[in-house]
Amino acid sequence: MNLARPSFLILLTAFAPPNASVTGYGQAIDGDSLKVGNEEVRLFGIDAPEWMQTCQRAGENWSCGEEAQRQLAKLVEGRKVMCVSMDRDQHGRLLGRCQAGNI
């Protein structure tokens, strides 16, 4: 019995090929990551503060990570989102370009 073949097939399915797509309702995880269907998607070309990150403005701390998440949520939540895969990042998330309606 050749056990290498099933393992190889499992390995192939773990990675979305470039230009694969995922579609579903979007949910903002933080300012640059979405949950689309069952897939976590990191937005290609976008870098935003992490959800728990704080920043300073006029010498005062503020929750810039939470604000980034809220702004992304305004764009995607309740809308169908379609993301085209560019690659996978180091955490296994889909790295993609996404569209919600005409946004």
Backbone atoms as SQL, in Angstrom:
CREATE TABLE atoms (id INTEGER PRIMARY KEY, chain TEXT, resi INTEGER, resn TEXT, atom TEXT, x REAL, y REAL, z REAL);
INSERT INTO atoms VALUES
  (1, 'A', 1, 'MET', 'N', 0.843, -1.170, 0.000),
  (2, 'A', 1, 'MET', 'CA', 0.000, 0.000, 0.000),
  (3, 'A', 1, 'MET', 'C', 0.894, 1.240, 0.000),
  (4, 'A', 2, 'ASN', 'N', 0.626, 2.181, -0.892),
  (5, 'A', 2, 'ASN', 'CA', 1.424, 3.388, -1.020),
  (6, 'A', 2, 'ASN', 'C', 0.778, 4.507, -0.194),
  (7, 'A', 3, 'LEU', 'N', 1.388, 4.849, 0.945),
  (8, 'A', 3, 'LEU', 'CA', 0.839, 5.881, 1.819),
  (9, 'A', 3, 'LEU', 'C', 1.253, 7.279, 1.396),
  (10, 'A', 4, 'ALA', 'N', 2.250, 7.388, 0.545),
  (11, 'A', 4, 'ALA', 'CA', 2.737, 8.711, 0.136),
  (12, 'A', 4, 'ALA', 'C', 1.687, 9.454, -0.695),
  (13, 'A', 5, 'ARG', 'N', 0.938, 8.765, -1.511),
  (14, 'A', 5, 'ARG', 'CA', -0.038, 9.424, -2.385),
  (15, 'A', 5, 'ARG', 'C', -1.123, 10.175, -1.610),
  (16, 'A', 6, 'PRO', 'N', -1.824, 9.576, -0.625),
  (17, 'A', 6, 'PRO', 'CA', -2.834, 10.347, 0.116),
  (18, 'A', 6, 'PRO', 'C', -2.242, 11.548, 0.840),
  (19, 'A', 7, 'SER', 'N', -1.056, 11.401, 1.422),
  (20, 'A', 7, 'SER', 'CA', -0.425, 12.528, 2.108),
  (21, 'A', 7, 'SER', 'C', -0.149, 13.657, 1.136),
  (22, 'A', 8, 'PHE', 'N', 0.290, 13.310, -0.055),
  (23, 'A', 8, 'PHE', 'CA', 0.569, 14.308, -1.072),
  (24, 'A', 8, 'PHE', 'C', -0.703, 15.063, -1.450),
  (25, 'A', 9, 'LEU', 'N', -1.818, 14.347, -1.572),
  (26, 'A', 9, 'LEU', 'CA', -3.090, 14.997, -1.908),
  (27, 'A', 9, 'LEU', 'C', -3.557, 15.926, -0.798),
  (28, 'A', 10, 'ILE', 'N', -3.378, 15.526, 0.449),
  (29, 'A', 10, 'ILE', 'CA', -3.742, 16.384, 1.567),
  (30, 'A', 10, 'ILE', 'C', -2.894, 17.641, 1.558),
  (31, 'A', 11, 'LEU', 'N', -1.604, 17.509, 1.295),
  (32, 'A', 11, 'LEU', 'CA', -0.706, 18.653, 1.226),
  (33, 'A', 11, 'LEU', 'C', -1.137, 19.614, 0.123),
  (34, 'A', 12, 'LEU', 'N', -1.524, 19.101, -1.016),
  (35, 'A', 12, 'LEU', 'CA', -1.952, 19.960, -2.126),
  (36, 'A', 12, 'LEU', 'C', -3.213, 20.746, -1.784),
  (37, 'A', 13, 'THR', 'N', -4.130, 20.157, -1.046),
  (38, 'A', 13, 'THR', 'CA', -5.376, 20.851, -0.729),
  (39, 'A', 13, 'THR', 'C', -5.201, 21.875, 0.381),
  (40, 'A', 14, 'ALA', 'N', -4.065, 21.861, 1.089),
  (41, 'A', 14, 'ALA', 'CA', -3.836, 22.808, 2.174),
  (42, 'A', 14, 'ALA', 'C', -3.485, 24.198, 1.673),
  (43, 'A', 15, 'PHE', 'N', -3.142, 24.321, 0.406),
  (44, 'A', 15, 'PHE', 'CA', -2.718, 25.607, -0.137),
  (45, 'A', 15, 'PHE', 'C', -3.595, 25.995, -1.316),
  (46, 'A', 16, 'ALA', 'N', -4.183, 27.188, -1.230),
  (47, 'A', 16, 'ALA', 'CA', -4.985, 27.678, -2.354),
  (48, 'A', 16, 'ALA', 'C', -4.045, 28.119, -3.459),
  (49, 'A', 17, 'PRO', 'N', -4.281, 27.701, -4.682),
  (50, 'A', 17, 'PRO', 'CA', -3.429, 28.142, -5.777),
  (51, 'A', 17, 'PRO', 'C', -3.625, 29.625, -6.030),
  (52, 'A', 18, 'PRO', 'N', -2.597, 30.282, -6.598),
  (53, 'A', 18, 'PRO', 'CA', -2.785, 31.684, -6.955),
  (54, 'A', 18, 'PRO', 'C', -4.009, 31.837, -7.851),
  (55, 'A', 19, 'ASN', 'N', -4.731, 32.914, -7.657),
  (56, 'A', 19, 'ASN', 'CA', -5.926, 33.262, -8.419),
  (57, 'A', 19, 'ASN', 'C', -7.136, 32.382, -8.104),
  (58, 'A', 20, 'ALA', 'N', -7.054, 31.540, -7.058),
  (59, 'A', 20, 'ALA', 'CA', -8.255, 30.862, -6.579),
  (60, 'A', 20, 'ALA', 'C', -9.095, 31.935, -5.893),
  (61, 'A', 21, 'SER', 'N', -10.378, 31.680, -5.732),
  (62, 'A', 21, 'SER', 'CA', -11.197, 32.700, -5.080),
  (63, 'A', 21, 'SER', 'C', -12.047, 32.082, -3.990),
  (64, 'A', 22, 'VAL', 'N', -12.470, 32.934, -3.065),
  (65, 'A', 22, 'VAL', 'CA', -13.365, 32.551, -1.989),
  (66, 'A', 22, 'VAL', 'C', -14.438, 33.634, -1.910),
  (67, 'A', 23, 'THR', 'N', -15.675, 33.201, -1.731),
  (68, 'A', 23, 'THR', 'CA', -16.794, 34.138, -1.678),
  (69, 'A', 23, 'THR', 'C', -17.674, 33.801, -0.485),
  (70, 'A', 24, 'GLY', 'N', -18.162, 34.820, 0.173),
  (71, 'A', 24, 'GLY', 'CA', -19.065, 34.644, 1.299),
  (72, 'A', 24, 'GLY', 'C', -19.289, 35.972, 1.980),
  (73, 'A', 25, 'TYR', 'N', -20.039, 35.951, 3.055),
  (74, 'A', 25, 'TYR', 'CA', -20.254, 37.181, 3.805),
  (75, 'A', 25, 'TYR', 'C', -18.994, 37.493, 4.592),
  (76, 'A', 26, 'GLY', 'N', -18.605, 38.781, 4.591),
  (77, 'A', 26, 'GLY', 'CA', -17.371, 39.199, 5.238),
  (78, 'A', 26, 'GLY', 'C', -17.570, 39.610, 6.681),
  (79, 'A', 27, 'GLN', 'N', -16.550, 39.336, 7.484),
  (80, 'A', 27, 'GLN', 'CA', -16.509, 39.769, 8.868),
  (81, 'A', 27, 'GLN', 'C', -15.091, 40.252, 9.133),
  (82, 'A', 28, 'ALA', 'N', -14.933, 41.489, 9.602),
  (83, 'A', 28, 'ALA', 'CA', -13.617, 42.045, 9.890),
  (84, 'A', 28, 'ALA', 'C', -13.052, 41.408, 11.154),
  (85, 'A', 29, 'ILE', 'N', -11.836, 40.886, 11.053),
  (86, 'A', 29, 'ILE', 'CA', -11.133, 40.337, 12.211),
  (87, 'A', 29, 'ILE', 'C', -10.326, 41.448, 12.869),
  (88, 'A', 30, 'ASP', 'N', -9.595, 42.178, 12.056),
  (89, 'A', 30, 'ASP', 'CA', -8.869, 43.373, 12.478),
  (90, 'A', 30, 'ASP', 'C', -8.841, 44.304, 11.273),
  (91, 'A', 31, 'GLY', 'N', -7.945, 45.243, 11.227),
  (92, 'A', 31, 'GLY', 'CA', -7.954, 46.228, 10.154),
  (93, 'A', 31, 'GLY', 'C', -7.471, 45.741, 8.809),
  (94, 'A', 32, 'ASP', 'N', -6.834, 44.563, 8.766),
  (95, 'A', 32, 'ASP', 'CA', -6.335, 44.052, 7.490),
  (96, 'A', 32, 'ASP', 'C', -6.611, 42.562, 7.287),
  (97, 'A', 33, 'SER', 'N', -7.542, 42.010, 8.048),
  (98, 'A', 33, 'SER', 'CA', -7.896, 40.595, 7.927),
  (99, 'A', 33, 'SER', 'C', -9.408, 40.413, 7.999),
  (100, 'A', 34, 'LEU', 'N', -9.895, 39.487, 7.201),
  (101, 'A', 34, 'LEU', 'CA', -11.326, 39.191, 7.120),
  (102, 'A', 34, 'LEU', 'C', -11.568, 37.714, 7.317),
  (103, 'A', 35, 'LYS', 'N', -12.759, 37.400, 7.744),
  (104, 'A', 35, 'LYS', 'CA', -13.271, 36.032, 7.686),
  (105, 'A', 35, 'LYS', 'C', -14.284, 36.055, 6.549),
  (106, 'A', 36, 'VAL', 'N', -14.060, 35.246, 5.520),
  (107, 'A', 36, 'VAL', 'CA', -14.970, 35.142, 4.380),
  (108, 'A', 36, 'VAL', 'C', -15.371, 33.678, 4.278),
  (109, 'A', 37, 'GLY', 'N', -16.624, 33.397, 4.549),
  (110, 'A', 37, 'GLY', 'CA', -17.044, 32.002, 4.631),
  (111, 'A', 37, 'GLY', 'C', -16.269, 31.342, 5.753),
  (112, 'A', 38, 'ASN', 'N', -15.579, 30.248, 5.456),
  (113, 'A', 38, 'ASN', 'CA', -14.763, 29.552, 6.450),
  (114, 'A', 38, 'ASN', 'C', -13.289, 29.903, 6.343),
  (115, 'A', 39, 'GLU', 'N', -12.956, 30.867, 5.509),
  (116, 'A', 39, 'GLU', 'CA', -11.562, 31.198, 5.206),
  (117, 'A', 39, 'GLU', 'C', -11.151, 32.511, 5.859),
  (118, 'A', 40, 'GLU', 'N', -9.963, 32.524, 6.488),
  (119, 'A', 40, 'GLU', 'CA', -9.392, 33.765, 6.987),
  (120, 'A', 40, 'GLU', 'C', -8.531, 34.361, 5.871),
  (121, 'A', 41, 'VAL', 'N', -8.757, 35.630, 5.567),
  (122, 'A', 41, 'VAL', 'CA', -8.081, 36.289, 4.454),
  (123, 'A', 41, 'VAL', 'C', -7.333, 37.510, 4.971),
  (124, 'A', 42, 'ARG', 'N', -6.052, 37.571, 4.684),
  (125, 'A', 42, 'ARG', 'CA', -5.238, 38.764, 4.964),
  (126, 'A', 42, 'ARG', 'C', -5.247, 39.587, 3.689),
  (127, 'A', 43, 'LEU', 'N', -5.592, 40.872, 3.800),
  (128, 'A', 43, 'LEU', 'CA', -5.714, 41.726, 2.622),
  (129, 'A', 43, 'LEU', 'C', -4.340, 42.028, 2.025),
  (130, 'A', 44, 'PHE', 'N', -4.185, 41.736, 0.752),
  (131, 'A', 44, 'PHE', 'CA', -2.935, 41.948, 0.026),
  (132, 'A', 44, 'PHE', 'C', -2.657, 43.445, -0.092),
  (133, 'A', 45, 'GLY', 'N', -1.442, 43.861, 0.266),
  (134, 'A', 45, 'GLY', 'CA', -1.033, 45.250, 0.106),
  (135, 'A', 45, 'GLY', 'C', -1.521, 46.186, 1.188),
  (136, 'A', 46, 'ILE', 'N', -2.165, 45.648, 2.236),
  (137, 'A', 46, 'ILE', 'CA', -2.696, 46.473, 3.327),
  (138, 'A', 46, 'ILE', 'C', -1.992, 46.088, 4.624),
  (139, 'A', 47, 'ASP', 'N', -1.567, 47.082, 5.386),
  (140, 'A', 47, 'ASP', 'CA', -1.029, 46.842, 6.719),
  (141, 'A', 47, 'ASP', 'C', -1.716, 47.815, 7.665),
  (142, 'A', 48, 'ALA', 'N', -2.398, 47.281, 8.643),
  (143, 'A', 48, 'ALA', 'CA', -3.136, 48.094, 9.611),
  (144, 'A', 48, 'ALA', 'C', -2.727, 47.666, 11.018),
  (145, 'A', 49, 'PRO', 'N', -2.996, 48.506, 12.013),
  (146, 'A', 49, 'PRO', 'CA', -2.698, 48.115, 13.399),
  (147, 'A', 49, 'PRO', 'C', -3.420, 46.822, 13.764),
  (148, 'A', 50, 'GLU', 'N', -2.782, 46.031, 14.620),
  (149, 'A', 50, 'GLU', 'CA', -3.404, 44.811, 15.121),
  (150, 'A', 50, 'GLU', 'C', -4.546, 45.184, 16.057),
  (151, 'A', 51, 'TRP', 'N', -5.498, 44.270, 16.253),
  (152, 'A', 51, 'TRP', 'CA', -6.724, 44.564, 16.968),
  (153, 'A', 51, 'TRP', 'C', -6.467, 45.148, 18.355),
  (154, 'A', 52, 'MET', 'N', -5.539, 44.630, 19.116),
  (155, 'A', 52, 'MET', 'CA', -5.283, 45.099, 20.481),
  (156, 'A', 52, 'MET', 'C', -4.223, 46.210, 20.538),
  (157, 'A', 53, 'GLN', 'N', -3.729, 46.652, 19.401),
  (158, 'A', 53, 'GLN', 'CA', -2.669, 47.651, 19.366),
  (159, 'A', 53, 'GLN', 'C', -3.195, 49.028, 19.769),
  (160, 'A', 54, 'THR', 'N', -2.382, 49.767, 20.509),
  (161, 'A', 54, 'THR', 'CA', -2.697, 51.156, 20.832),
  (162, 'A', 54, 'THR', 'C', -1.684, 52.057, 20.144),
  (163, 'A', 55, 'CYS', 'N', -2.105, 53.275, 19.873),
  (164, 'A', 55, 'CYS', 'CA', -1.261, 54.276, 19.229),
  (165, 'A', 55, 'CYS', 'C', -1.351, 55.552, 20.065),
  (166, 'A', 56, 'GLN', 'N', -0.543, 56.532, 19.702),
  (167, 'A', 56, 'GLN', 'CA', -0.623, 57.827, 20.369),
  (168, 'A', 56, 'GLN', 'C', -1.054, 58.890, 19.391),
  (169, 'A', 57, 'ARG', 'N', -1.936, 59.759, 19.874),
  (170, 'A', 57, 'ARG', 'CA', -2.402, 60.900, 19.098),
  (171, 'A', 57, 'ARG', 'C', -2.481, 62.076, 20.074),
  (172, 'A', 58, 'ALA', 'N', -1.764, 63.132, 19.741),
  (173, 'A', 58, 'ALA', 'CA', -1.716, 64.318, 20.606),
  (174, 'A', 58, 'ALA', 'C', -1.307, 63.944, 22.034),
  (175, 'A', 59, 'GLY', 'N', -0.352, 63.001, 22.139),
  (176, 'A', 59, 'GLY', 'CA', 0.154, 62.596, 23.443),
  (177, 'A', 59, 'GLY', 'C', -0.738, 61.657, 24.229),
  (178, 'A', 60, 'GLU', 'N', -1.871, 61.285, 23.664),
  (179, 'A', 60, 'GLU', 'CA', -2.812, 60.387, 24.347),
  (180, 'A', 60, 'GLU', 'C', -2.849, 59.030, 23.652),
  (181, 'A', 61, 'ASN', 'N', -2.959, 57.957, 24.450),
  (182, 'A', 61, 'ASN', 'CA', -3.133, 56.620, 23.884),
  (183, 'A', 61, 'ASN', 'C', -4.557, 56.474, 23.372),
  (184, 'A', 62, 'TRP', 'N', -4.698, 55.783, 22.248),
  (185, 'A', 62, 'TRP', 'CA', -6.027, 55.469, 21.733),
  (186, 'A', 62, 'TRP', 'C', -5.978, 54.101, 21.077),
  (187, 'A', 63, 'SER', 'N', -7.105, 53.467, 20.975),
  (188, 'A', 63, 'SER', 'CA', -7.217, 52.090, 20.473),
  (189, 'A', 63, 'SER', 'C', -7.263, 52.082, 18.955),
  (190, 'A', 64, 'CYS', 'N', -6.118, 52.338, 18.327),
  (191, 'A', 64, 'CYS', 'CA', -6.070, 52.413, 16.863),
  (192, 'A', 64, 'CYS', 'C', -6.389, 51.071, 16.211),
  (193, 'A', 65, 'GLY', 'N', -6.032, 49.961, 16.852),
  (194, 'A', 65, 'GLY', 'CA', -6.344, 48.647, 16.302),
  (195, 'A', 65, 'GLY', 'C', -7.830, 48.382, 16.260),
  (196, 'A', 66, 'GLU', 'N', -8.531, 48.747, 17.323),
  (197, 'A', 66, 'GLU', 'CA', -9.989, 48.575, 17.342),
  (198, 'A', 66, 'GLU', 'C', -10.648, 49.487, 16.313),
  (199, 'A', 67, 'GLU', 'N', -10.133, 50.702, 16.157),
  (200, 'A', 67, 'GLU', 'CA', -10.690, 51.624, 15.172),
  (201, 'A', 67, 'GLU', 'C', -10.468, 51.098, 13.749),
  (202, 'A', 68, 'ALA', 'N', -9.291, 50.540, 13.473),
  (203, 'A', 68, 'ALA', 'CA', -9.024, 49.967, 12.153),
  (204, 'A', 68, 'ALA', 'C', -10.007, 48.835, 11.855),
  (205, 'A', 69, 'GLN', 'N', -10.274, 47.983, 12.848),
  (206, 'A', 69, 'GLN', 'CA', -11.234, 46.889, 12.679),
  (207, 'A', 69, 'GLN', 'C', -12.636, 47.441, 12.422),
  (208, 'A', 70, 'ARG', 'N', -13.037, 48.475, 13.153),
  (209, 'A', 70, 'ARG', 'CA', -14.368, 49.064, 12.954),
  (210, 'A', 70, 'ARG', 'C', -14.517, 49.644, 11.546),
  (211, 'A', 71, 'GLN', 'N', -13.472, 50.283, 11.046),
  (212, 'A', 71, 'GLN', 'CA', -13.540, 50.880, 9.707),
  (213, 'A', 71, 'GLN', 'C', -13.653, 49.808, 8.628),
  (214, 'A', 72, 'LEU', 'N', -12.885, 48.711, 8.760),
  (215, 'A', 72, 'LEU', 'CA', -13.001, 47.620, 7.796),
  (216, 'A', 72, 'LEU', 'C', -14.382, 46.975, 7.893),
  (217, 'A', 73, 'ALA', 'N', -14.898, 46.836, 9.115),
  (218, 'A', 73, 'ALA', 'CA', -16.235, 46.253, 9.305),
  (219, 'A', 73, 'ALA', 'C', -17.292, 47.064, 8.564),
  (220, 'A', 74, 'LYS', 'N', -17.183, 48.385, 8.577),
  (221, 'A', 74, 'LYS', 'CA', -18.147, 49.234, 7.868),
  (222, 'A', 74, 'LYS', 'C', -18.161, 48.928, 6.365),
  (223, 'A', 75, 'LEU', 'N', -17.015, 48.512, 5.835),
  (224, 'A', 75, 'LEU', 'CA', -16.919, 48.238, 4.403),
  (225, 'A', 75, 'LEU', 'C', -17.449, 46.870, 4.002),
  (226, 'A', 76, 'VAL', 'N', -17.354, 45.879, 4.902),
  (227, 'A', 76, 'VAL', 'CA', -17.640, 44.505, 4.472),
  (228, 'A', 76, 'VAL', 'C', -18.817, 43.821, 5.164),
  (229, 'A', 77, 'GLU', 'N', -19.122, 44.175, 6.397),
  (230, 'A', 77, 'GLU', 'CA', -20.098, 43.388, 7.142),
  (231, 'A', 77, 'GLU', 'C', -21.490, 43.512, 6.554),
  (232, 'A', 78, 'GLY', 'N', -22.134, 42.332, 6.418),
  (233, 'A', 78, 'GLY', 'CA', -23.455, 42.259, 5.828),
  (234, 'A', 78, 'GLY', 'C', -23.426, 42.218, 4.308),
  (235, 'A', 79, 'ARG', 'N', -22.243, 42.239, 3.726),
  (236, 'A', 79, 'ARG', 'CA', -22.097, 42.211, 2.267),
  (237, 'A', 79, 'ARG', 'C', -21.415, 40.919, 1.837),
  (238, 'A', 80, 'LYS', 'N', -21.761, 40.483, 0.621),
  (239, 'A', 80, 'LYS', 'CA', -21.018, 39.373, 0.012),
  (240, 'A', 80, 'LYS', 'C', -19.656, 39.908, -0.382),
  (241, 'A', 81, 'VAL', 'N', -18.624, 39.165, -0.028),
  (242, 'A', 81, 'VAL', 'CA', -17.245, 39.531, -0.319),
  (243, 'A', 81, 'VAL', 'C', -16.652, 38.450, -1.207),
  (244, 'A', 82, 'MET', 'N', -15.907, 38.863, -2.225),
  (245, 'A', 82, 'MET', 'CA', -15.203, 37.933, -3.095),
  (246, 'A', 82, 'MET', 'C', -13.721, 38.281, -3.041),
  (247, 'A', 83, 'CYS', 'N', -12.900, 37.304, -2.684),
  (248, 'A', 83, 'CYS', 'CA', -11.458, 37.505, -2.590),
  (249, 'A', 83, 'CYS', 'C', -10.751, 36.586, -3.574),
  (250, 'A', 84, 'VAL', 'N', -9.793, 37.144, -4.298),
  (251, 'A', 84, 'VAL', 'CA', -8.958, 36.380, -5.213),
  (252, 'A', 84, 'VAL', 'C', -7.625, 36.153, -4.523),
  (253, 'A', 85, 'SER', 'N', -7.200, 34.912, -4.440),
  (254, 'A', 85, 'SER', 'CA', -5.967, 34.539, -3.756),
  (255, 'A', 85, 'SER', 'C', -4.732, 34.974, -4.536),
  (256, 'A', 86, 'MET', 'N', -3.803, 35.576, -3.807),
  (257, 'A', 86, 'MET', 'CA', -2.496, 35.897, -4.367),
  (258, 'A', 86, 'MET', 'C', -1.476, 34.849, -3.897),
  (259, 'A', 87, 'ASP', 'N', -1.705, 34.318, -2.679),
  (260, 'A', 87, 'ASP', 'CA', -0.758, 33.387, -2.058),
  (261, 'A', 87, 'ASP', 'C', -1.310, 33.019, -0.682),
  (262, 'A', 88, 'ARG', 'N', -0.494, 32.411, 0.146),
  (263, 'A', 88, 'ARG', 'CA', -0.761, 32.177, 1.568),
  (264, 'A', 88, 'ARG', 'C', 0.327, 32.900, 2.351),
  (265, 'A', 89, 'ASP', 'N', -0.027, 33.459, 3.518),
  (266, 'A', 89, 'ASP', 'CA', 0.988, 34.108, 4.330),
  (267, 'A', 89, 'ASP', 'C', 1.640, 33.093, 5.253),
  (268, 'A', 90, 'GLN', 'N', 2.577, 33.549, 6.094),
  (269, 'A', 90, 'GLN', 'CA', 3.337, 32.644, 6.969),
  (270, 'A', 90, 'GLN', 'C', 2.458, 31.983, 8.033),
  (271, 'A', 91, 'HIS', 'N', 1.245, 32.484, 8.246),
  (272, 'A', 91, 'HIS', 'CA', 0.324, 31.891, 9.220),
  (273, 'A', 91, 'HIS', 'C', -0.720, 30.993, 8.549),
  (274, 'A', 92, 'GLY', 'N', -0.595, 30.786, 7.241),
  (275, 'A', 92, 'GLY', 'CA', -1.508, 29.917, 6.515),
  (276, 'A', 92, 'GLY', 'C', -2.769, 30.601, 6.035),
  (277, 'A', 93, 'ARG', 'N', -2.895, 31.917, 6.290),
  (278, 'A', 93, 'ARG', 'CA', -4.081, 32.643, 5.828),
  (279, 'A', 93, 'ARG', 'C', -3.968, 32.913, 4.335),
  (280, 'A', 94, 'LEU', 'N', -5.113, 32.945, 3.698),
  (281, 'A', 94, 'LEU', 'CA', -5.172, 33.339, 2.299),
  (282, 'A', 94, 'LEU', 'C', -4.721, 34.789, 2.215),
  (283, 'A', 95, 'LEU', 'N', -3.849, 35.104, 1.297),
  (284, 'A', 95, 'LEU', 'CA', -3.420, 36.479, 1.044),
  (285, 'A', 95, 'LEU', 'C', -4.129, 36.888, -0.227),
  (286, 'A', 96, 'GLY', 'N', -5.064, 37.834, -0.136),
  (287, 'A', 96, 'GLY', 'CA', -5.903, 38.089, -1.291),
  (288, 'A', 96, 'GLY', 'C', -6.330, 39.529, -1.479),
  (289, 'A', 97, 'ARG', 'N', -6.858, 39.762, -2.650),
  (290, 'A', 97, 'ARG', 'CA', -7.492, 41.033, -3.012),
  (291, 'A', 97, 'ARG', 'C', -8.989, 40.790, -2.970),
  (292, 'A', 98, 'CYS', 'N', -9.688, 41.644, -2.235),
  (293, 'A', 98, 'CYS', 'CA', -11.106, 41.406, -1.983),
  (294, 'A', 98, 'CYS', 'C', -11.967, 42.557, -2.461),
  (295, 'A', 99, 'GLN', 'N', -13.218, 42.195, -2.760),
  (296, 'A', 99, 'GLN', 'CA', -14.205, 43.182, -3.197),
  (297, 'A', 99, 'GLN', 'C', -15.515, 42.889, -2.488),
  (298, 'A', 100, 'ALA', 'N', -16.126, 43.964, -1.945),
  (299, 'A', 100, 'ALA', 'CA', -17.447, 43.863, -1.323),
  (300, 'A', 100, 'ALA', 'C', -18.340, 44.831, -2.077),
  (301, 'A', 101, 'GLY', 'N', -19.227, 44.293, -2.907),
  (302, 'A', 101, 'GLY', 'CA', -20.025, 45.156, -3.773),
  (303, 'A', 101, 'GLY', 'C', -19.099, 45.904, -4.728),
  (304, 'A', 102, 'ASN', 'N', -19.198, 47.223, -4.761),
  (305, 'A', 102, 'ASN', 'CA', -18.304, 47.985, -5.627),
  (306, 'A', 102, 'ASN', 'C', -17.108, 48.554, -4.851),
  (307, 'A', 103, 'ILE', 'N', -16.894, 48.087, -3.623),
  (308, 'A', 103, 'ILE', 'CA', -15.783, 48.545, -2.804),
  (309, 'A', 103, 'ILE', 'C', -14.646, 47.543, -2.896);
